[in-house]
Amino acid sequence: MIKLSPSILQSISKPARYTGGEVNAIHKDLSKVSCSFALSMPDVYEIGMSNLGLKILYEILNKPSDIVAERVYTPWPDMEAKMRENHIPLYTLESFTELNKFTFVGFSLQYELSYTNILEMLDLGQIPIFSKDRHNADPFVIGGGPCVYNVEPIADFFDFFIIGDGEEVILEIAAAYKEWHAQTWTGNRNEFLHVVARIDGVYVPSLYEPKYNENGLFKELTPLFDNIPTVIKKRIIKDFDAVPTIEKPVIPYISVIHDRLMLELFRGCTRGCRFCQAGIAYRPVRERTPEHLREIAKKMIDNTGYDEMSLTSLSSADYTCLPELIDNLTTDYADKEMNFSLPSLRVDSFSIDIAHKLQTARKSGLTFAPEAGTQRLRDVINKGVTEADLYKACSAAFKYGWKTVKLYFMIGLPTETDEDIIGIANLAENVVSLYKKLTNRHDIKVTVSVSCFVPKAFTAFQWYPQNSQAEFKRKQQLLKENITNRAIQFHYHNSATSILEGVIARGDRRLAKVIYRAYKNGARFDGWSEMFNFSIWLDAFKEEHVDMDQYNLRTRDFNETLPWEYTTPGVSKKFLQHEWEKALNQELTSDCRHSTCSGCGICPAFHVDNITWGAR
Amino acid sequence: MIGFRMEITKEDSLRYISHLDYASLLQRAIRRAKLPAAYSEGFNPHMKLSFASALAVGVTTDKEYADLELTQDITQPDFFNRLSATLPEGIRLLQVRELSKEHHQSLTAMADTAVYDIMLPEQIDSKAVQNAVTGFNETDSAVVIRQRAGRGRKKGQILKRQINIKDFLLKPLEYNAAIKIITATVKVSSEGSVKPIEILTFLKENYIPTLDPLAALINRKKLLGNDKNLIE
């Protein structure tokens, strides 16, 4: 058990990140369980404690008495320095047990720029960074979460990955371990890797070998053994209403990013935005019933005392029973000082009516994501939002008294021209005029927030070259020059971060050495603008002789085998290619929840269907 | 007004949380206990819960005081039992007293004296501490520089202020060598106060160079008004 001295804790920022003991944290005797999990999101406590997936797994794993799950996050550099100086290994927040004493160390892979933190945590936890260097007594390092749809760049660091919904497979892995552990003669970790490789949805990268063409491009990934699958399909929870979820979440001691309860209304989104990876990865739509959600909400509120709950989903306003649910919740908690909020709003007046009813967004303003500046480009990305929709939504909002609007856009989308960039400025300008016309007042604030588009695996844009950094900068400048109204605030992202994300998002196994090198040279918390140092990364690519441009600036051929095709959400490649062709013709694809099947191939591959309760 | 005054603790397991986080911990416990707490009006209502003091990160206390306003009358034992059942580890409810219906003085206005126990690290040389405390008690003035980051218009600046510790000490420092504890009795007022860590910093800079002020464990033993604890 790790003990921290007061002089360390007093000399770092936010020491409560490292002291554990929070309300609802689960404490078990580690010597009395048959397997143990250290669950992590490789970021600082306040971010990690806001992660929905880990909260779910924490409760599911801790339900059986012979399994324990504890939490661990990335120490901020001030704490890292103290730990290294004082030879303190990384430990979990419940029992203060060193990371290398666990059976499994699981990382939630939320974004590519957190990868150096994983290496940092393994090293601080005294676990060999490369899976090939681990011994039988070392933990199995597992990855899961959205980034598993291209895990090749970090495949060398992990023993295995879980593809898709984790609720069921995590218990299958624990059961497999118990069984294997009871009968193994050698305790050889490779035996266990062969066992899990046969569980649906589990990918053991060391049992596969990547091959490359002479021109340096990826050729294929071949299984080294006959009895393991060539392609690993995601796991999917068919009966989402029946699967256990969060009832008693740990309440952080310090305020965190999403310091509120999260009620997951449904999983999946079939709107079909062509840039969106989550929209493919989590298909089909599976709703919980409003009655069940009402019960879960009550349990969570009673168990925590939180006064705020977010109705979470990829697009919560699409929940087909939303009005009923909100009526129930607002009735149950009338006069109880309880706030409910929607994390994202659709661009329509229905969403505004809901937001008004909940009365929570008043302070922070409303956020819409038109994503692109012209109708032409919005049709390319299948955003399904018209300018008229936006003005209708804004009019409704202004009538209710809102005067702060945030608009999200991307630059660098396929087929984009300067006209589309200037269109962003025009759209914002029109929102300002609309406000003035409707209210006769000038106190409107419109924030235009622009990110740099990163093409992602398993989307219609997976073959498309990302814009160069110079092009991103040019477009940011162009937009800046076209925003002249003082009521409009313009925010844009560091293009270097998006370039790096773009390289890793469509990279292959050869990037592992670059990530390792960047880590060795000091890269940490790359997703934090104040910590990000692009030159470390550029040097790492140079030192390892890996060409970045090959990964993000190259137009991929439809006939190429892509390095990520082996861990799949089940979407058909033909569908994605067809979507790409439709994008070029500005043809829309409709939401299969409300119209005909769009043929993505996921439902037949898993014998599932969209589940909605609204039309009962 | 209906309400209760509580005497509570902030123990070792909560040593490193801030006053604000301690307050929300207590608020959530009050909500779990389903006590009929009163809230302020407006778009961002907050629970009508007020504290006697704001304890620094790293400081525990045997005696903190908080007033909670309620919307309905409940009995004192009911309040005590329900809240005791939901308080997290590290906060204990010691006493509860119903607030008088008429005007009562606020906790911050009542508090005038705080007594701190400062436990020094095990390896410290007691003789050196004894000499330091004696020396300190004999000097007329003990000035430290308090620094803080500027806010608002002064953001980015470091604001410095001179503090004479002696202005805020109500009694000479006492040292108990057997348990290595320095006791400081400090004046609390609207003009501010001195922090125990500032006393340690002064001792380090002037008497004991080997002393690490961050390694000491600070506990506020008492918080008094007119020589009485705030709940009597």
PDB file of N, CA and C in Angstrom, chain A residues 49 60 83 106 108 115 250 293 315 502 563 596:
ATOM      1  N   MET A  49     -12.682  11.253 -14.286  1.00  0.00           N
ATOM      2  CA  MET A  49     -13.866  11.032 -13.453  1.00  0.00           C
ATOM      3  C   MET A  49     -15.151  11.409 -14.176  1.00  0.00           C
ATOM      4  N   ILE A  60     -20.333  -2.523 -12.891  1.00  0.00           N
ATOM      5  CA  ILE A  60     -20.574  -3.893 -13.359  1.00  0.00           C
ATOM      6  C   ILE A  60     -19.530  -4.853 -12.781  1.00  0.00           C
ATOM      7  N   MET A  83       6.523  11.912  -7.745  1.00  0.00           N
ATOM      8  CA  MET A  83       6.494  10.453  -7.650  1.00  0.00           C
ATOM      9  C   MET A  83       7.824   9.863  -8.103  1.00  0.00           C
ATOM     10  N   GLY A 106      -6.984  -1.530 -17.353  1.00  0.00           N
ATOM     11  CA  GLY A 106      -7.802  -1.192 -18.513  1.00  0.00           C
ATOM     12  C   GLY A 106      -7.795   0.298 -18.794  1.00  0.00           C
ATOM     13  N   SER A 108      -9.443   3.424 -21.069  1.00  0.00           N
ATOM     14  CA  SER A 108     -10.482   3.891 -21.971  1.00  0.00           C
ATOM     15  C   SER A 108      -9.817   4.805 -22.995  1.00  0.00           C
ATOM     16  N   TYR A 115      -2.454   9.184 -25.877  1.00  0.00           N
ATOM     17  CA  TYR A 115      -1.651   7.958 -25.903  1.00  0.00           C
ATOM     18  C   TYR A 115      -0.337   8.055 -25.123  1.00  0.00           C
ATOM     19  N   VAL A 250     -19.367   7.112  -8.203  1.00  0.00           N
ATOM     20  CA  VAL A 250     -18.445   7.739  -7.260  1.00  0.00           C
ATOM     21  C   VAL A 250     -18.564   9.255  -7.412  1.00  0.00           C
ATOM     22  N   LEU A 293     -35.711   4.576 -17.384  1.00  0.00           N
ATOM     23  CA  LEU A 293     -34.846   5.742 -17.180  1.00  0.00           C
ATOM     24  C   LEU A 293     -35.260   6.526 -15.942  1.00  0.00           C
ATOM     25  N   SER A 315     -27.065  12.131 -29.579  1.00  0.00           N
ATOM     26  CA  SER A 315     -27.921  13.248 -29.965  1.00  0.00           C
ATOM     27  C   SER A 315     -29.212  13.120 -29.171  1.00  0.00           C
ATOM     28  N   GLY A 502      -4.769  13.495 -36.874  1.00  0.00           N
ATOM     29  CA  GLY A 502      -5.039  12.929 -38.194  1.00  0.00           C
ATOM     30  C   GLY A 502      -4.069  11.827 -38.579  1.00  0.00           C
ATOM     31  N   PRO A 563      -5.303  -0.392 -42.657  1.00  0.00           N
ATOM     32  CA  PRO A 563      -4.761  -1.061 -41.466  1.00  0.00           C
ATOM     33  C   PRO A 563      -5.793  -1.298 -40.369  1.00  0.00           C
ATOM     34  N   THR A 596     -36.387   4.329 -44.732  1.00  0.00           N
ATOM     35  CA  THR A 596     -35.897   3.012 -45.137  1.00  0.00           C
ATOM     36  C   THR A 596     -34.457   2.804 -44.718  1.00  0.00           C
TER      37      THR A 596
END
